[in-house]
Coordinates of C-alpha atoms in Angstrom, one line a residue:
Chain Q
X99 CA 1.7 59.5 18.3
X100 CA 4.1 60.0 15.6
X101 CA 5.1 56.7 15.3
X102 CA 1.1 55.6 15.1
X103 CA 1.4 57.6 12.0
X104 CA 4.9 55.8 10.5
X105 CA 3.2 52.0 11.0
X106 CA -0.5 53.6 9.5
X107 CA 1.6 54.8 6.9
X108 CA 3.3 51.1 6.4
X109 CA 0.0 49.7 6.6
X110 CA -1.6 51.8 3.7
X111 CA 1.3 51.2 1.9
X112 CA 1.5 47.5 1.8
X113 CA -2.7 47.5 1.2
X114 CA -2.4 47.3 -2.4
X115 CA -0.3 43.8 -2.0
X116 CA -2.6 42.7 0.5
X117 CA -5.5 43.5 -1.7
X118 CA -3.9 41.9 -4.7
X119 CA -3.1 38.6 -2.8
X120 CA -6.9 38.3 -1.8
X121 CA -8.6 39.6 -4.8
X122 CA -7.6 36.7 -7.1
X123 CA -10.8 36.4 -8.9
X124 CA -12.1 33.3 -9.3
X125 CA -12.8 33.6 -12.8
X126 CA -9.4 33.7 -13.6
X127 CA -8.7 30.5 -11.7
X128 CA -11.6 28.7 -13.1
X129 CA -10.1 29.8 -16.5
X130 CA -7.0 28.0 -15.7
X131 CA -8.6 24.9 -14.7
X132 CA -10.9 25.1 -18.1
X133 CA -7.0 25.2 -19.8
X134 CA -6.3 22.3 -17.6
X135 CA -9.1 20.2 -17.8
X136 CA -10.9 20.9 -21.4
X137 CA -14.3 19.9 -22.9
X138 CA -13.2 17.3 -25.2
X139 CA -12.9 13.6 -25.1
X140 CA -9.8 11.9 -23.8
X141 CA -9.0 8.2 -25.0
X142 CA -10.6 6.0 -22.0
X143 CA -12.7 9.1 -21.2
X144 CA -15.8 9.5 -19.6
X145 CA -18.9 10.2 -21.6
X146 CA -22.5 11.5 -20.4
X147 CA -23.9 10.6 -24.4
X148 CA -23.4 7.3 -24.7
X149 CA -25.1 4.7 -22.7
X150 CA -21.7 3.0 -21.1
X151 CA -20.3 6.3 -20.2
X152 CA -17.3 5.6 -22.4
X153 CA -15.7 7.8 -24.4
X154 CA -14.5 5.0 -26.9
X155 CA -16.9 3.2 -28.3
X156 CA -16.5 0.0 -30.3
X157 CA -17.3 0.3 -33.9
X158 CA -20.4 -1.0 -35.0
X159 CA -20.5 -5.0 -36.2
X160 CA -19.6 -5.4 -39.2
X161 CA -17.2 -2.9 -39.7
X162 CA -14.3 -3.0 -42.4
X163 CA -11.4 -1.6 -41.8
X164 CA -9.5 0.2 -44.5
X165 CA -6.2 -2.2 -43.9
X166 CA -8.7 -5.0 -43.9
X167 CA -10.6 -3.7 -46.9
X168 CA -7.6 -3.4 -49.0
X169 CA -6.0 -6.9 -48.1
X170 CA -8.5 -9.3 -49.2
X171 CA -5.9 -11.2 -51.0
X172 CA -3.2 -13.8 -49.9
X173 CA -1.3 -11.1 -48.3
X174 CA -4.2 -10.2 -45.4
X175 CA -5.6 -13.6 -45.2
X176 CA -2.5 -15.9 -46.0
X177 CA -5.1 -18.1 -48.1
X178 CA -5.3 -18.0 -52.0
X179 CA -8.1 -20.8 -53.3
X180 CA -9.2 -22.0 -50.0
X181 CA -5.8 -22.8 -49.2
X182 CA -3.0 -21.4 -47.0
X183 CA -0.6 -20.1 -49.2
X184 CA 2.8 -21.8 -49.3
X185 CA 5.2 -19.1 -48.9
X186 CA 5.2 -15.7 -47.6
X187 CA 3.3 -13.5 -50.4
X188 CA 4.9 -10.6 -49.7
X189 CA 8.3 -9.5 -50.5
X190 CA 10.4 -9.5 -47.0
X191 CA 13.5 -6.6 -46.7
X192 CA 16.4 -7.2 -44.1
X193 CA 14.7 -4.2 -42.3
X194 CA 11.3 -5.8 -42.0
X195 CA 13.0 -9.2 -41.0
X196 CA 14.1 -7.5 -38.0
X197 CA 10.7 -5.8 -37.4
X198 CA 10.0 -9.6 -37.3
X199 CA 12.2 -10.9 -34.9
X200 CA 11.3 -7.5 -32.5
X201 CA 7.7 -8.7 -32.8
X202 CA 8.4 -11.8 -32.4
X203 CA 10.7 -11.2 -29.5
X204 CA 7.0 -9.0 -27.8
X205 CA 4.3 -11.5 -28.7
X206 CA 5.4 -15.1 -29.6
X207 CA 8.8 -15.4 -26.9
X208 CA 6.5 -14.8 -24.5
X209 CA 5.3 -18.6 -24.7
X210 CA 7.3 -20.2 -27.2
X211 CA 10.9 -18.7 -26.2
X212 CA 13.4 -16.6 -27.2
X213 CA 14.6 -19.1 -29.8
X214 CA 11.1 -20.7 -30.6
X215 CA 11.9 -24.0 -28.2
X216 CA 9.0 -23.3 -26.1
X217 CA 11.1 -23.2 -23.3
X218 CA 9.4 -20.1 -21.4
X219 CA 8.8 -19.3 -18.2
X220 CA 5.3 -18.7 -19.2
X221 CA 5.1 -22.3 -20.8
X222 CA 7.0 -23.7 -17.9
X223 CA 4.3 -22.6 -15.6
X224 CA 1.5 -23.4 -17.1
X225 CA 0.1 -27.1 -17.4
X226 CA 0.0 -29.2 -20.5
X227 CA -0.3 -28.7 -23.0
X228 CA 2.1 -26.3 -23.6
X229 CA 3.2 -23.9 -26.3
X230 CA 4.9 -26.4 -29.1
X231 CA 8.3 -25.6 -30.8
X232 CA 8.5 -23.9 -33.2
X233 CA 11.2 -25.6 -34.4
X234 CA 9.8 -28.9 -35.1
X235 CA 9.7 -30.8 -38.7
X236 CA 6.3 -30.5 -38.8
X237 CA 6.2 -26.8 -38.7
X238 CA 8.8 -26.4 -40.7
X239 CA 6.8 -28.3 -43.4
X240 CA 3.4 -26.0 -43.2
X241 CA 2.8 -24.1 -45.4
X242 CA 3.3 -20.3 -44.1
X243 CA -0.1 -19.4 -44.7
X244 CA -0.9 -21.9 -42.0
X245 CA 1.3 -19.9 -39.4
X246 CA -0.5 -16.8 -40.4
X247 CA -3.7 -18.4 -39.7
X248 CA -3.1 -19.7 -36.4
X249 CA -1.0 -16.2 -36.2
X250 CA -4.3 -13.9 -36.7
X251 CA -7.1 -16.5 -35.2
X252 CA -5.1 -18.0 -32.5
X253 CA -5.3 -22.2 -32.1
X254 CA -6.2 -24.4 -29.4
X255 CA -4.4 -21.7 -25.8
X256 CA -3.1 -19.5 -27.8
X257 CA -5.2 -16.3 -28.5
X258 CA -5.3 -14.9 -32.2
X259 CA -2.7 -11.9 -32.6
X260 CA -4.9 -9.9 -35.5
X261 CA -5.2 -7.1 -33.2
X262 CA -1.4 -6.8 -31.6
X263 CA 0.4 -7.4 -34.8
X264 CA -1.0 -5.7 -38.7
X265 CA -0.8 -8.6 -41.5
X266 CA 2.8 -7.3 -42.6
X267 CA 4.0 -7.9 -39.3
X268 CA 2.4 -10.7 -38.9
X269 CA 4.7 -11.9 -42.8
X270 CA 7.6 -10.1 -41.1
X271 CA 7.5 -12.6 -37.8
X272 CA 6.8 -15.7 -40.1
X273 CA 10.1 -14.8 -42.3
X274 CA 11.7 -14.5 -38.8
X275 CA 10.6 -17.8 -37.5
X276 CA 11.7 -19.4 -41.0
X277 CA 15.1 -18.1 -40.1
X278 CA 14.5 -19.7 -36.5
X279 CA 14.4 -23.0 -38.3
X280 CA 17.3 -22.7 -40.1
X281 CA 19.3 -21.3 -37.6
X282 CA 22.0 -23.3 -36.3
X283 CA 23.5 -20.8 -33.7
X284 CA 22.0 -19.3 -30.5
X285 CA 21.6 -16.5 -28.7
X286 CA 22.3 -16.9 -24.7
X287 CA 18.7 -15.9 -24.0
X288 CA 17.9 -18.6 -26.9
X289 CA 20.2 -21.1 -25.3
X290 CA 18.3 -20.4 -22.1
X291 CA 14.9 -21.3 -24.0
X292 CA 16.0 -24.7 -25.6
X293 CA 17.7 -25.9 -21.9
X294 CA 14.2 -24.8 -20.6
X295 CA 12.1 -27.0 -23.3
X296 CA 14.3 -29.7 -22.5
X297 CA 13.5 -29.9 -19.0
X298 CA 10.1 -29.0 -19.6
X299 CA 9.4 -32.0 -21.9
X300 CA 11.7 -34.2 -20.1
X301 CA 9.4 -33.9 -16.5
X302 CA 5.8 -33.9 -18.9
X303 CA 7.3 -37.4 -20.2
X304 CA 7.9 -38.0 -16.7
X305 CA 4.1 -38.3 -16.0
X306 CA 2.9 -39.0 -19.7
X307 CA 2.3 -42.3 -21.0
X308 CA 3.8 -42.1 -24.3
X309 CA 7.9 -40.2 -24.0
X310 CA 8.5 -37.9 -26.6
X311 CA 11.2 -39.2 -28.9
X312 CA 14.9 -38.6 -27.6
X313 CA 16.5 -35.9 -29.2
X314 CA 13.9 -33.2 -30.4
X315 CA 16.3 -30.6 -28.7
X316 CA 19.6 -29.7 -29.8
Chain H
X50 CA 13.1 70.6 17.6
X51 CA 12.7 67.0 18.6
X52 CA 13.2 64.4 16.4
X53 CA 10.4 63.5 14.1
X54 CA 10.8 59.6 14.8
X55 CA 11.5 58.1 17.9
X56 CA 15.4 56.3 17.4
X57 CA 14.1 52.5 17.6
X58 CA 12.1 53.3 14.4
X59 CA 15.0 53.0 12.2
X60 CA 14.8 49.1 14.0
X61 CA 11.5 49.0 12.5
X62 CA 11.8 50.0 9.1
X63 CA 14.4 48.0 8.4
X64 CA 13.0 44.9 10.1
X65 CA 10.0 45.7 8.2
X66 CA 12.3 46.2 4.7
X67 CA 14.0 42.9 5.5
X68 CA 10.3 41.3 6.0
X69 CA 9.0 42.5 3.2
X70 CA 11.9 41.8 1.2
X71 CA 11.4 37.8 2.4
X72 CA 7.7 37.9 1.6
X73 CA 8.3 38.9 -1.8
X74 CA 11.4 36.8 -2.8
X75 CA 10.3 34.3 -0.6
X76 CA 6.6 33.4 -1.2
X77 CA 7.2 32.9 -5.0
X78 CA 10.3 30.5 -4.0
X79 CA 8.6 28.4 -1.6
X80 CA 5.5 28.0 -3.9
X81 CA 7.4 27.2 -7.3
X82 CA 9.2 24.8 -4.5
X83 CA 6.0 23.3 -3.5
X84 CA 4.6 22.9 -6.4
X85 CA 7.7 20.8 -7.6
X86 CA 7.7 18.4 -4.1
X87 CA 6.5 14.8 -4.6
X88 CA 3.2 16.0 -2.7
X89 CA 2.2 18.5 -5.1
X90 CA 3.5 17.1 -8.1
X91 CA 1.7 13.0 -6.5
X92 CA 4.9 11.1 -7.0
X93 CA 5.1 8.1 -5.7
X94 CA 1.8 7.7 -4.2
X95 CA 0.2 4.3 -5.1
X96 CA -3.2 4.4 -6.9
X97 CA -6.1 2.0 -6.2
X98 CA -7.0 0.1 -8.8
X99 CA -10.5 -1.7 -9.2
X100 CA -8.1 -4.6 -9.5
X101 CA -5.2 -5.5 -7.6
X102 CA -2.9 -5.9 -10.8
X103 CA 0.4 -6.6 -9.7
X104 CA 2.9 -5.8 -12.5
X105 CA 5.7 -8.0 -10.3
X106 CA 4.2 -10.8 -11.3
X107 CA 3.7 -10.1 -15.0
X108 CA 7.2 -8.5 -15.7
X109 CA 9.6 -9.9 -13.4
X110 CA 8.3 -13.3 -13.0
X111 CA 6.7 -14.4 -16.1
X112 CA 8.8 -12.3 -18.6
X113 CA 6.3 -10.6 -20.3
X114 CA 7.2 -7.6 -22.5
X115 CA 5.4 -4.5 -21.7
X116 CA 4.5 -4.7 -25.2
X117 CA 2.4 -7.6 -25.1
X118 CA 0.0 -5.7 -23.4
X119 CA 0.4 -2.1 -24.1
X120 CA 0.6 -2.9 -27.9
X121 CA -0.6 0.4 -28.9
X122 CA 2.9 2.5 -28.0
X123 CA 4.5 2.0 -30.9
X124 CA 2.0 3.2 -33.2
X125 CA -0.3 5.5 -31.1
X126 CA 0.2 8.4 -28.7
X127 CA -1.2 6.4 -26.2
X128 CA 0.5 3.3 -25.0
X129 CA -3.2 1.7 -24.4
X130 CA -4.4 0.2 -21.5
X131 CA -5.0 -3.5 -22.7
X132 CA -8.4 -4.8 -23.2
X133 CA -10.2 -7.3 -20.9
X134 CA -9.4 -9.8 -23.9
X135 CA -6.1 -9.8 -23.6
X136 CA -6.1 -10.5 -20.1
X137 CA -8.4 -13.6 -21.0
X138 CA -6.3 -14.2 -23.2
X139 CA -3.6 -16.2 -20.7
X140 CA -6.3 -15.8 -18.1
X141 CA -9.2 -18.1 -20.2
X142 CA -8.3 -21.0 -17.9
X143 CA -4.9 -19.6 -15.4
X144 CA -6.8 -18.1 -12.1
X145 CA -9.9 -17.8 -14.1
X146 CA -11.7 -18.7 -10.9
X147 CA -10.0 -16.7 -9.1
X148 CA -11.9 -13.6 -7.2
X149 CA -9.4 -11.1 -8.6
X150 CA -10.6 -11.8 -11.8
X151 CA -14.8 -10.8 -11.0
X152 CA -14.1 -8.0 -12.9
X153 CA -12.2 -9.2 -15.9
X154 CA -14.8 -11.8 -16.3
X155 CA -17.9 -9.4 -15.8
X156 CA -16.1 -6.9 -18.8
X157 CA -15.8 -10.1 -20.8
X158 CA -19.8 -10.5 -20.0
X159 CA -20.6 -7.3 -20.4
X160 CA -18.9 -5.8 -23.0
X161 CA -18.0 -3.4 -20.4
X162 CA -14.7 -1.9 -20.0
X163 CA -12.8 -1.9 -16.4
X164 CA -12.6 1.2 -14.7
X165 CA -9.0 1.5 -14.3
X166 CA -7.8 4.6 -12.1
X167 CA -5.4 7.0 -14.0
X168 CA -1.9 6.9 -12.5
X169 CA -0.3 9.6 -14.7
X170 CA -2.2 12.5 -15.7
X171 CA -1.0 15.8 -17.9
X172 CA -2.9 19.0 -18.7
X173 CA -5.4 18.4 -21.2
X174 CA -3.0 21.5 -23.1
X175 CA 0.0 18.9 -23.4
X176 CA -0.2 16.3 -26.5
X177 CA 2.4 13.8 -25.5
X178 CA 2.8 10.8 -28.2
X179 CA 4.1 7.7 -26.6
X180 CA 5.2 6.2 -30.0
X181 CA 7.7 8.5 -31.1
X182 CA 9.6 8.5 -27.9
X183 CA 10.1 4.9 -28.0
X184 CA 10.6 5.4 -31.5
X185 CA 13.4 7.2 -30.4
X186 CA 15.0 5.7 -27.7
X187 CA 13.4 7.2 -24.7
X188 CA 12.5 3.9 -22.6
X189 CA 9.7 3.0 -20.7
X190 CA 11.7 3.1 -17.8
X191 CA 13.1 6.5 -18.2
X192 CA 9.6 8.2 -17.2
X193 CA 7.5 5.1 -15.6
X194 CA 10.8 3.9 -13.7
X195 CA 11.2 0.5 -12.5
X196 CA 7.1 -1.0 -12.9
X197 CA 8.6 -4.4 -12.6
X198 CA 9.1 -3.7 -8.5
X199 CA 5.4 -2.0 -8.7
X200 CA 3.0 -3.8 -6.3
X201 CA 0.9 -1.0 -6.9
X202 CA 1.4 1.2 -10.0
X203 CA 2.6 5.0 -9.0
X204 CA 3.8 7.8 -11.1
X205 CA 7.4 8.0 -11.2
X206 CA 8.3 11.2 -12.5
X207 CA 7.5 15.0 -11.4
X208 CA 6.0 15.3 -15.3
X209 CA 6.3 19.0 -14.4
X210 CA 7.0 21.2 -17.4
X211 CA 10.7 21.4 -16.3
X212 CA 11.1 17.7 -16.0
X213 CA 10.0 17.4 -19.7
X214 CA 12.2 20.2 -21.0
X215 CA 15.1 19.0 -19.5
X216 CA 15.3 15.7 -22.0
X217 CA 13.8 17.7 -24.7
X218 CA 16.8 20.6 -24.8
X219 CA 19.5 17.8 -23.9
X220 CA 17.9 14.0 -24.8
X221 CA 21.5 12.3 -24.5
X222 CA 21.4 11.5 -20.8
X223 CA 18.0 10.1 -21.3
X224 CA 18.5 7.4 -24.3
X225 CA 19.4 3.7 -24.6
X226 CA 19.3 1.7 -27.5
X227 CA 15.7 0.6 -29.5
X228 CA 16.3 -2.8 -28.1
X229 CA 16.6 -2.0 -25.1
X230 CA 13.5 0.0 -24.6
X231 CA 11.2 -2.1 -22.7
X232 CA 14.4 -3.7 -20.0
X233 CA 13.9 -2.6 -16.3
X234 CA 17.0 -2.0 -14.7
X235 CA 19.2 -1.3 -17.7
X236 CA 22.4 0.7 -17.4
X237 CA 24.9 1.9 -20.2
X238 CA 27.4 -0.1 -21.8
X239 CA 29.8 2.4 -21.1
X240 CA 29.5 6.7 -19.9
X241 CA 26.0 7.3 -20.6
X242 CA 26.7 11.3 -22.1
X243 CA 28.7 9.5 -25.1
X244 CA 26.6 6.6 -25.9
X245 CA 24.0 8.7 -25.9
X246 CA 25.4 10.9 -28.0
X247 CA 26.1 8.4 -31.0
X248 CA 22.4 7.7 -30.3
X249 CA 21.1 11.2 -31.3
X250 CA 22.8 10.7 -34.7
X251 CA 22.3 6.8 -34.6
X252 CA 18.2 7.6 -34.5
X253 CA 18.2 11.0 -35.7
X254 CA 17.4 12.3 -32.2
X255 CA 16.0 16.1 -33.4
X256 CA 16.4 18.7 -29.8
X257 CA 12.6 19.8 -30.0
X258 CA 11.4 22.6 -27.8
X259 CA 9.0 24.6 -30.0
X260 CA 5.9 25.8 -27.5
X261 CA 4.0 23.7 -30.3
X262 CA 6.0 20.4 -29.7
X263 CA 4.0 19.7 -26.8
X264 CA 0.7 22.9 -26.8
X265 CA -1.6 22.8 -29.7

C-alpha cells in the first residue's frame, strides 16, 4: 500500500521528463530544418521560376563580360591588325611563369605531356591524329598569338580552353611552353612523355604510308 | 511502529537512481554517438548518378587532373561540376555512340543540364569556399579521399562540425604542398606534424575558428 505510494510518487516525479521528451514541438524542429535547408538559391539549385528548373541560368546571348570588355586589345585576343601577335603582349613575372607551367601541367599535359612531347596516356589511347608536340620547329616558329588562338578557340580535337583558363593564364602557359622549347633538361614525368611519343609515333609510322623523319625526339 | 517502507525498497530506489542516472548521461551519449556513425553522418554510401561516371577511369587510367574538369576550385567556392561541354569535349568522337553518353548528348541538344545527384551536402548555414583551401594546401584528397578508386562517387568524410574544427584549430596534420594538391595517394616526405608545420608559415596558414569563418 505504502509502497504503491513510493513508485506513484517516482512516477509523478519523473512526469515532467517524460513530458519534456514528448512535447518537442514541432515548430521548433521545423525551425531547425528552415536553418538547415533555407529559401535561397544554391549553385546547381533547383528553381520553380524559370522554365528549366535551374537555378543557374546562362547569361543571355550576347553578353560581354567585364574581363572580355576590357581586353579587346592584343592582350585578350592575341591579334593586333588582323594578325596574331608575335610575342607575348603582356609582361610575364617568374611567379606568373609558374602559374603557367601549373596550368599547363591541369589543361595541356593532359594530351600533349608533361614535357609537351605528346606522349600521354590520353594521346596514346586515342586514334590519329593525335595531340602534336609541342616541341616541334614549326611551333616554335608561330607566332604566340597563334598559340593563344588555338589556346582560346580550340583546333581541329582539341576543344578551346577560353573558359578553363582567363587570357593571362592563357600568356602565362604560352611563356611556359616557350621555356618547354628551350629546355634541354627533363623532368622524370617529362622523360616519361617524350619515351611515350616515341613509341607512339614509331607504331602510327608502323601503319602510315609516309614515316615521320628519324629523330624528331630527343 | 513499523517501518514506513518495506526493506527491498531501498533495492528499488537505488536501481531506480542508477537507471535514471543511465537515461540521463546515457541518452545524450548515444545520440551525439549516433549522430557521428557513418549511418547518420551517410559516409561511404555510394550515390546513383543519372550517369554511371566512373572516376577510375578518368583519374587513374587516363591521368587527368581533377582540375581539368572541376576548373572552378581555384577561383570559386565551388569546385563546379563540369559542363556537358567539357565532357564532349574528349567525348565529341571517343564513346560518343556509346549509351552511357544519351544523356550527355541530349544536354548538348538541349541546352539542358544533367541532373547530377549531390554526394556531399552541408547545412545551407555553412559557407565553405573550396578555393582557399586548396589555396592553402588542404588537398582534394584530404576531405573527398581517394576518388581515383571511386566506381561510384561517396562522401568520404563525417563533414560533422567537429570534423571541420579539428583542421581549422590544428591545420598541420592536414596539409601537403600546393603541388601536390590534386595526387591521390600522397604521403609526406618525411613526419607529417613538421612538414606541416613549415607549411603553415610557408603559405601563411592563418588557425581560423571565428563562428563567422564558416556561419554568416
Amino acid at each position: 500500500m505504502i509502497s504503491t505510494r513510493a513508485v506513484i510518487g517516482l512516477a509523478v516525479a519523473f512526469c515532467p521528463l517524460a513530458l519534456a521528451c514528448g512535447d518537442s514541438p514541432e515548430r521548433e524542429r521545423l525551425d531547425f530544418e528552415r536553418m538547415r535547408l533555407q529559401q535561397r538559391y544554391d549553385l546547381y539549385g533547383k528553381s520553380g521560376v524559370f522554365a528549366n528548373h535551374q537555378s543557374m541560368q546562362a547569361p543571355p546571348t550576347g553578353t560581354v563580360t567585364r574581363e572580355s570588355a576590357l581586353d579587346t586589345g592584343a592582350a585578350g585576343t592575341g591579334m593586333s591588325g588582323g594578325q596574331p601577335v608575335a610575342s607575348v603582349p603582356v609582361s610575364l613575372t617568374p611567379a606568373q611563369l609558374v602559374l603557367g607551367e601549373r596550368k599547363f601541367t591541369i589543361y595541356c599535359a593532359v594530351c600533349h605531356g608533361a614535357g609537351g612531347f605528346g606522349g600521354s596516356i590520353v594521346a596514346e589511347n586515342m586514334g590519329p591524329p593525335r595531340p602534336p608536340s609541342l616541341r616541334s620547329d614549326s611551333l616554335a616558329a608561330r607566332p604566340d598569338g597563334y598559340i593563344f588562338d588555338v589556346a582560346t578557340h580550340g583546333k581541329g580535337r582539341m576543344p578551346a580552353y577560353a573558359v578553363e583558363l582567363t587570357p593571362m593564364e592563357r600568356w602565362a602557359v604560352i611563356g611556359y611552353i616557350r621555356m618547354l622549347q628551350q629546355s634541354r633538361t627533363l623532368t622524370p614525368a617529362q622523360r616519361a612523355d617524350s619515351l611515350r611519343a616515341a613509341a607512339i609515333h614509331s607504331s602510327d609510322s608502323l601503319f602510315s604510308e609516309t614515316p615521320r623523319a628519324a629523330g624528331a625526339f630527343p | 511502529m513499523a517501518a514506513l517502507f518495506p526493506r527491498w525498497a531501498n533495492t528499488v530506489v537505488r536501481a531506480t537512481l542508477v537507471a535514471a542516472t543511465c537515461t540521463l548521461v546515457g541518452v545524450p551519449v548515444a545520440l551525439m554517438a549516433w549522430v557521428r556513425t557513418p549511418n547518420a553522418t551517410r559516409r561511404y554510401q555510394p550515390v546513383a548518378q543519372p550517369i554511371a561516371f566512373d572516376h577510375r577511369i578518368h583519374v587513374t587510367g587516363q591521368r587527368i587532373d581533377c582540375r581539368y574538369c572541376h576548373f572552378s576550385v581555384e577561383r570559386s567556392a565551388s569546385a563546379g561540376i563540369p559542363p556537358s561541354s567539357t565532357c564532349v569535349a574528349c567525348h565529341s568522337d571517343t564513346w560518343m555512340r556509346s549509351s552511357e553518353l544519351a544523356l550527355v548528348r541530349a544536354s548538348i541538344a538541349t541546352g539542358q543540364a544533367i541532373r547530377w545527384s549531390r554526394v556531399n551536402a552541408l547545412p545551407d548555414f555553412v559557407y565553405f569556399n573550396h578555393a582557399i583551401h586548396v589555396a592553402k594546401g588542404v588537398g582534394c584528397e584530404t576531405c573527398h579521399g581517394r576518388v581515383d578508386r571511386m566506381a561510384a562517387v561517396y562522401q568520404a568524410a563525417p563533414l560533422t562540425m567537429s570534423w571541420c574544427v579539428d583542421c581549422h584549430r590544428d591545420p598541420a596534420p592536414h596539409l601537403r604542398p600546393l603541388s601536390e594538391i590534386t595526387t591521390m595517394g600522397w604521403t609526406p616526405p618525411t613526419a607529417q606534424r613538421a612538414f606541416g608545420e613549415e607549411l603553415v608559415r610557408e603559405n601563411n596558414v592563418r588557425s581560423l575558428t571565428n563562428c563567422t569563418t564558416c556561419h554568416r
